[in-house]
């Protein structure tokens, strides 16, 4: 093949395969596109850590296909019988929660048994909050959690969907 033949050589003669591809765009959720639902979970005799990890997943919205890390994509979660959670082993008396009042010598210690005696739903709230992001989004997400001691809750008008933990 000489120089003149090389210049007249067309692309069709090369027989290059062209692949027709679709271009996919990543869809980011925003407050207008997110559909927030309501979920009820019964915490009777459920291990606290398993409950907290699954509820944090729902609050964050990681169970949805359009999860976006910097948006509130999760559902509102209602936990009934929050005072009847179970801790395995000797955690009820041996585990120690530490908080600090901000004053010198203001370190306070408490066990889950003491926390349940004072505020029965606070133990569940603390464990779920610990599994959410430690920023403004985490503060916003914890407000989508509703805890109740008994089996009754005032959110019947929202038509919440009852789920079991093993279905998540």
XYZ file of C-alpha atoms in Angstrom:
168
model
C 0.000 0.000 0.000
C 1.556 3.256 -1.102
C 1.062 6.743 0.315
C -1.832 7.692 -1.972
C -3.752 4.490 -1.196
C -3.219 5.052 2.519
C -4.804 8.541 2.357
C -7.894 7.279 0.529
C -8.358 4.472 3.030
C -11.784 4.942 4.667
C -12.948 4.069 8.133
C -15.497 1.613 6.746
C -12.702 -0.496 5.358
C -11.161 -0.857 8.850
C -14.256 -2.728 10.026
C -14.128 -1.288 13.528
C -16.822 -2.569 15.813
C -18.843 0.199 17.334
C -20.684 -0.691 20.504
C -23.882 1.149 21.151
C -24.048 1.817 24.867
C -26.530 3.573 27.025
C -25.273 6.281 29.264
C -26.522 5.869 32.814
C -26.661 8.764 35.177
C -26.424 8.402 38.911
C -29.655 9.544 40.483
C -29.276 11.571 43.660
C -32.207 11.876 46.003
C -33.308 15.267 47.256
C -36.067 16.253 49.690
C -38.558 16.622 46.817
C -37.982 13.143 45.372
C -37.756 11.163 48.625
C -40.861 9.263 49.694
C -40.858 8.821 53.455
C -42.970 6.055 54.930
C -43.885 4.981 58.456
C -42.730 1.734 60.040
C -43.738 0.072 63.339
C -41.386 -2.341 65.126
C -42.246 -4.292 68.269
C -39.171 -4.474 70.524
C -40.460 -7.132 72.927
C -37.609 -9.566 73.767
C -35.413 -8.302 70.937
C -31.669 -7.993 71.513
C -30.819 -4.288 71.844
C -27.850 -4.178 69.448
C -29.653 -6.022 66.662
C -32.651 -3.755 67.036
C -30.492 -0.624 67.004
C -28.474 -1.594 63.931
C -31.533 -2.437 61.854
C -33.455 0.664 62.941
C -30.433 2.854 62.139
C -30.381 1.300 58.666
C -34.059 2.206 58.123
C -33.658 5.720 59.553
C -30.706 6.343 57.256
C -32.546 4.998 54.186
C -29.959 2.391 53.258
C -32.715 -0.115 52.483
C -33.918 2.010 49.549
C -32.535 1.926 45.999
C -32.100 5.703 45.827
C -29.978 6.020 48.986
C -27.947 9.218 49.021
C -25.420 9.576 51.862
C -25.948 13.300 52.452
C -29.780 13.316 52.430
C -32.523 12.181 54.794
C -33.874 9.272 52.711
C -35.101 7.102 55.574
C -38.517 6.290 56.949
C -40.076 7.376 60.226
C -39.738 4.530 62.720
C -42.106 3.846 65.622
C -40.822 1.414 68.241
C -43.411 0.042 70.650
C -42.550 -1.824 73.878
C -39.135 -0.136 73.873
C -38.767 -0.826 77.589
C -38.866 -4.605 76.992
C -35.618 -4.945 75.023
C -33.220 -7.688 75.995
C -29.519 -7.544 76.755
C -27.556 -10.790 76.597
C -25.145 -12.017 79.220
C -24.372 -9.782 82.216
C -24.589 -6.557 80.227
C -27.552 -5.302 82.256
C -25.347 -4.854 85.324
C -21.748 -4.960 84.038
C -21.860 -2.485 81.142
C -21.187 1.102 82.167
C -22.279 4.201 80.248
C -20.174 7.310 80.892
C -21.352 10.876 80.412
C -19.810 14.175 81.348
C -21.685 17.176 82.761
C -19.043 19.679 81.669
C -18.038 20.617 85.217
C -14.829 19.591 86.982
C -15.391 16.181 88.527
C -18.615 15.859 86.538
C -18.106 12.397 85.107
C -21.235 10.282 85.717
C -21.517 6.521 85.372
C -24.675 4.451 84.954
C -25.626 0.885 84.049
C -28.406 -0.146 81.649
C -30.467 -1.276 84.641
C -30.324 2.231 86.149
C -31.119 3.867 82.800
C -34.159 1.623 82.267
C -35.394 2.455 85.781
C -35.213 6.237 85.195
C -36.164 6.550 81.508
C -37.332 3.234 80.026
C -36.941 4.264 76.371
C -33.647 6.146 76.689
C -31.465 3.020 76.385
C -32.877 2.262 72.936
C -32.511 5.904 71.834
C -28.864 6.010 72.978
C -27.931 2.819 71.146
C -29.645 3.886 67.893
C -28.151 7.384 68.027
C -24.691 5.839 68.427
C -25.142 4.076 65.080
C -26.125 7.204 63.139
C -23.691 9.748 61.657
C -22.104 12.149 64.143
C -23.055 15.349 62.306
C -26.054 17.559 61.511
C -27.622 14.805 59.426
C -27.489 12.397 62.376
C -29.195 14.988 64.580
C -31.910 15.330 61.949
C -32.359 11.561 61.522
C -32.854 10.831 65.234
C -35.939 13.070 65.122
C -37.587 10.482 62.834
C -37.563 7.954 65.699
C -40.577 7.591 67.998
C -40.271 5.418 71.122
C -43.152 4.212 73.301
C -43.261 2.036 76.412
C -46.529 0.244 75.763
C -47.981 -1.319 72.647
C -50.068 1.771 71.802
C -48.885 4.746 69.768
C -50.639 7.906 68.505
C -49.538 7.536 64.855
C -52.404 5.428 63.472
C -53.367 8.194 61.023
C -50.076 7.717 59.125
C -50.966 4.059 58.350
C -47.616 2.635 59.460
C -46.392 -0.655 58.059
C -45.591 -3.301 60.695
C -42.318 -5.132 60.076
C -40.306 -7.765 61.875
C -36.573 -7.369 62.319
C -35.679 -10.445 60.309
C -37.536 -8.994 57.269
C -35.214 -5.988 56.985
